[in-house]
Amino acid sequence: MRIETLAVHAGHEIDPGTGAVTAPIYLSTTFERAEDGTVSKGYFYSRLGNPNRAALEVCLAALEGGGAAAAFASGAAATMSVLQCLAPGDHVIAPIDAYHGTTILLRDILGPWGLQVTFADMTDLDEVKRSIRPQTRMIWVETPSNPLLRISDIARIAELAHAAGARCTVDNTWASPVLQRPFELGADLIVHSTTKYLGGHCDVLSGAVVAKTDDAFFQRLRTIQMQGGAVAPPFDCWLVLRGIRTLPYRVRGHCENARKIAEFLSRHPRVEAVHFPGLPTHPGHAIAAGQMRDFGGMLSFQVRGGKDQALAVAAKVRIITRATSLGGPDSLIEHRATIEPPDTRTPQNLLRLSAGLEHADDLIEDLAQALA
Ligand SMILES: *Cc1c(COP(=O)(O)O)cnc(C)c1O
């Protein structure tokens, strides 16, 4: 089945008790056992398993074409759980421009527990290769990257990982399974902040890990999910599953708006640079064209001048909202450097934009008046 059909049907069943077409939300924390003491209907205690979570996990595995999925309370919890499957002394190669929370988990939280990490420029395959050590067990990929939309070659990095006896994990949050198919490119694990495009409405915080195969590594992850307890609550699972039903169509709108905005900005005299992989001038354009179905709903741009000029543009938008995050119906603009640490690599005149689902012309007019 195609992804549009999977998005509507995977994980959805008519409720056998009532015929309800949309699943109820199972808030019960505990489940009755049979007279002989067995767990007759598959559920026992909701940290270990819940019908809404199980339905979402079925859907996520189907969407990504994986063997199994585990839903977490946030994208950060999903990332943390994958890293906790590694052992002290193991080495991870991660992008220099990884999602900031991922960098903190690797460097400040798991570093003291003995996990070794090298941050590498993932767009430079030689640098990735040079970073490999005998203890390397995982290469972490995030493409397109935040906030410069840099593109890494998933297939080539997965090959390097496998040659070194390591797993390749792709944070597929920014692309979504509609646009980028990491398992087909050789990845072993996919992480999502389902807070973004999958939830799709800026009203639910959640995350997921999808494994290509339901192997021993995934079983360890499942144990960490159930016993570590960072599980996604039933209502959150219900909201994400509901969001996914319209994902493929929403993503088309996000992509179309981002492309039109990027084209407008790239012609604007007050804009110094536009970072959008759909522009032929973008350094990752060719790789993105090969590994993505479309170029996504995220872009960033640099305003001529500096930090003050960029902040002034963000201050003047009327339809677009000044806020962090991405993937919802509202277009969001953010001066990234303000929320990043002082040693950030993000240019001070950069604004990041999550193209929402408003009409592209209204968004362009809003940016035009803010840049005027
Ligand atoms: C938001 C985000 C995360 C973290 O997800 P949360 O749901 O906020 O915990 C991880 N990776 C990427 C690429 C993100 O955009």
mmCIF file of N, CA and C and ligand atoms in Angstrom, residues 74-76 99 142 171 173-174 193 195-196 205-206 326, ligand 1:
data_model
loop_
_atom_site.group_PDB
_atom_site.id
_atom_site.type_symbol
_atom_site.label_atom_id
_atom_site.label_comp_id
_atom_site.label_asym_id
_atom_site.label_seq_id
_atom_site.Cartn_x
_atom_site.Cartn_y
_atom_site.Cartn_z
ATOM 1 N N SER A 74 8.516 11.814 24.346
ATOM 2 C CA SER A 74 9.047 12.951 23.577
ATOM 3 C C SER A 74 10.090 12.422 22.602
ATOM 4 N N GLY A 75 10.472 13.264 21.661
ATOM 5 C CA GLY A 75 11.560 12.895 20.761
ATOM 6 C C GLY A 75 12.857 12.713 21.547
ATOM 7 N N ALA A 76 13.061 13.552 22.550
ATOM 8 C CA ALA A 76 14.279 13.448 23.365
ATOM 9 C C ALA A 76 14.315 12.113 24.108
ATOM 10 N N TYR A 99 20.474 18.166 16.369
ATOM 11 C CA TYR A 99 19.478 18.844 17.202
ATOM 12 C C TYR A 99 20.117 19.097 18.563
ATOM 13 N N GLU A 142 21.250 13.189 10.898
ATOM 14 C CA GLU A 142 20.062 14.045 10.964
ATOM 15 C C GLU A 142 20.074 14.890 9.701
ATOM 16 N N ASP A 171 17.660 10.428 12.422
ATOM 17 C CA ASP A 171 16.584 11.264 12.964
ATOM 18 C C ASP A 171 15.832 11.818 11.758
ATOM 19 N N THR A 173 12.940 13.348 11.663
ATOM 20 C CA THR A 173 11.898 14.296 12.073
ATOM 21 C C THR A 173 11.600 15.341 11.008
ATOM 22 N N TRP A 174 12.656 15.946 10.456
ATOM 23 C CA TRP A 174 12.433 17.078 9.545
ATOM 24 C C TRP A 174 11.894 16.646 8.195
ATOM 25 N N SER A 193 10.845 12.920 16.425
ATOM 26 C CA SER A 193 10.061 13.741 17.334
ATOM 27 C C SER A 193 8.705 13.835 16.663
ATOM 28 N N THR A 195 6.280 15.084 17.819
ATOM 29 C CA THR A 195 5.801 16.432 18.171
ATOM 30 C C THR A 195 5.652 17.300 16.922
ATOM 31 N N LYS A 196 6.424 16.997 15.876
ATOM 32 C CA LYS A 196 6.526 17.872 14.715
ATOM 33 C C LYS A 196 5.532 17.444 13.634
ATOM 34 N N LEU A 205 3.308 16.490 22.580
ATOM 35 C CA LEU A 205 4.749 16.240 22.662
ATOM 36 C C LEU A 205 4.958 14.731 22.682
ATOM 37 N N SER A 206 5.703 14.190 21.737
ATOM 38 C CA SER A 206 5.906 12.743 21.736
ATOM 39 C C SER A 206 7.025 12.354 20.779
ATOM 40 N N LEU A 326 8.240 23.209 14.828
ATOM 41 C CA LEU A 326 7.964 23.067 13.398
ATOM 42 C C LEU A 326 6.885 22.020 13.168
HETATM 43 C C1 LIG B 1 12.224 18.568 18.164
HETATM 44 C C2 LIG B 1 13.292 17.657 17.739
HETATM 45 C C3 LIG B 1 13.804 16.665 18.606
HETATM 46 C C4 LIG B 1 13.352 16.539 20.051
HETATM 47 O O1 LIG B 1 12.012 16.191 20.142
HETATM 48 P P1 LIG B 1 11.051 16.572 21.376
HETATM 49 O O2 LIG B 1 9.753 15.993 20.970
HETATM 50 O O3 LIG B 1 11.075 18.069 21.500
HETATM 51 O O4 LIG B 1 11.636 15.946 22.603
HETATM 52 C C5 LIG B 1 14.757 15.803 18.117
HETATM 53 N N1 LIG B 1 15.227 15.909 16.844
HETATM 54 C C6 LIG B 1 14.780 16.858 16.005
HETATM 55 C C7 LIG B 1 15.349 16.914 14.628
HETATM 56 C C8 LIG B 1 13.803 17.763 16.416
HETATM 57 O O5 LIG B 1 13.374 18.700 15.562
#
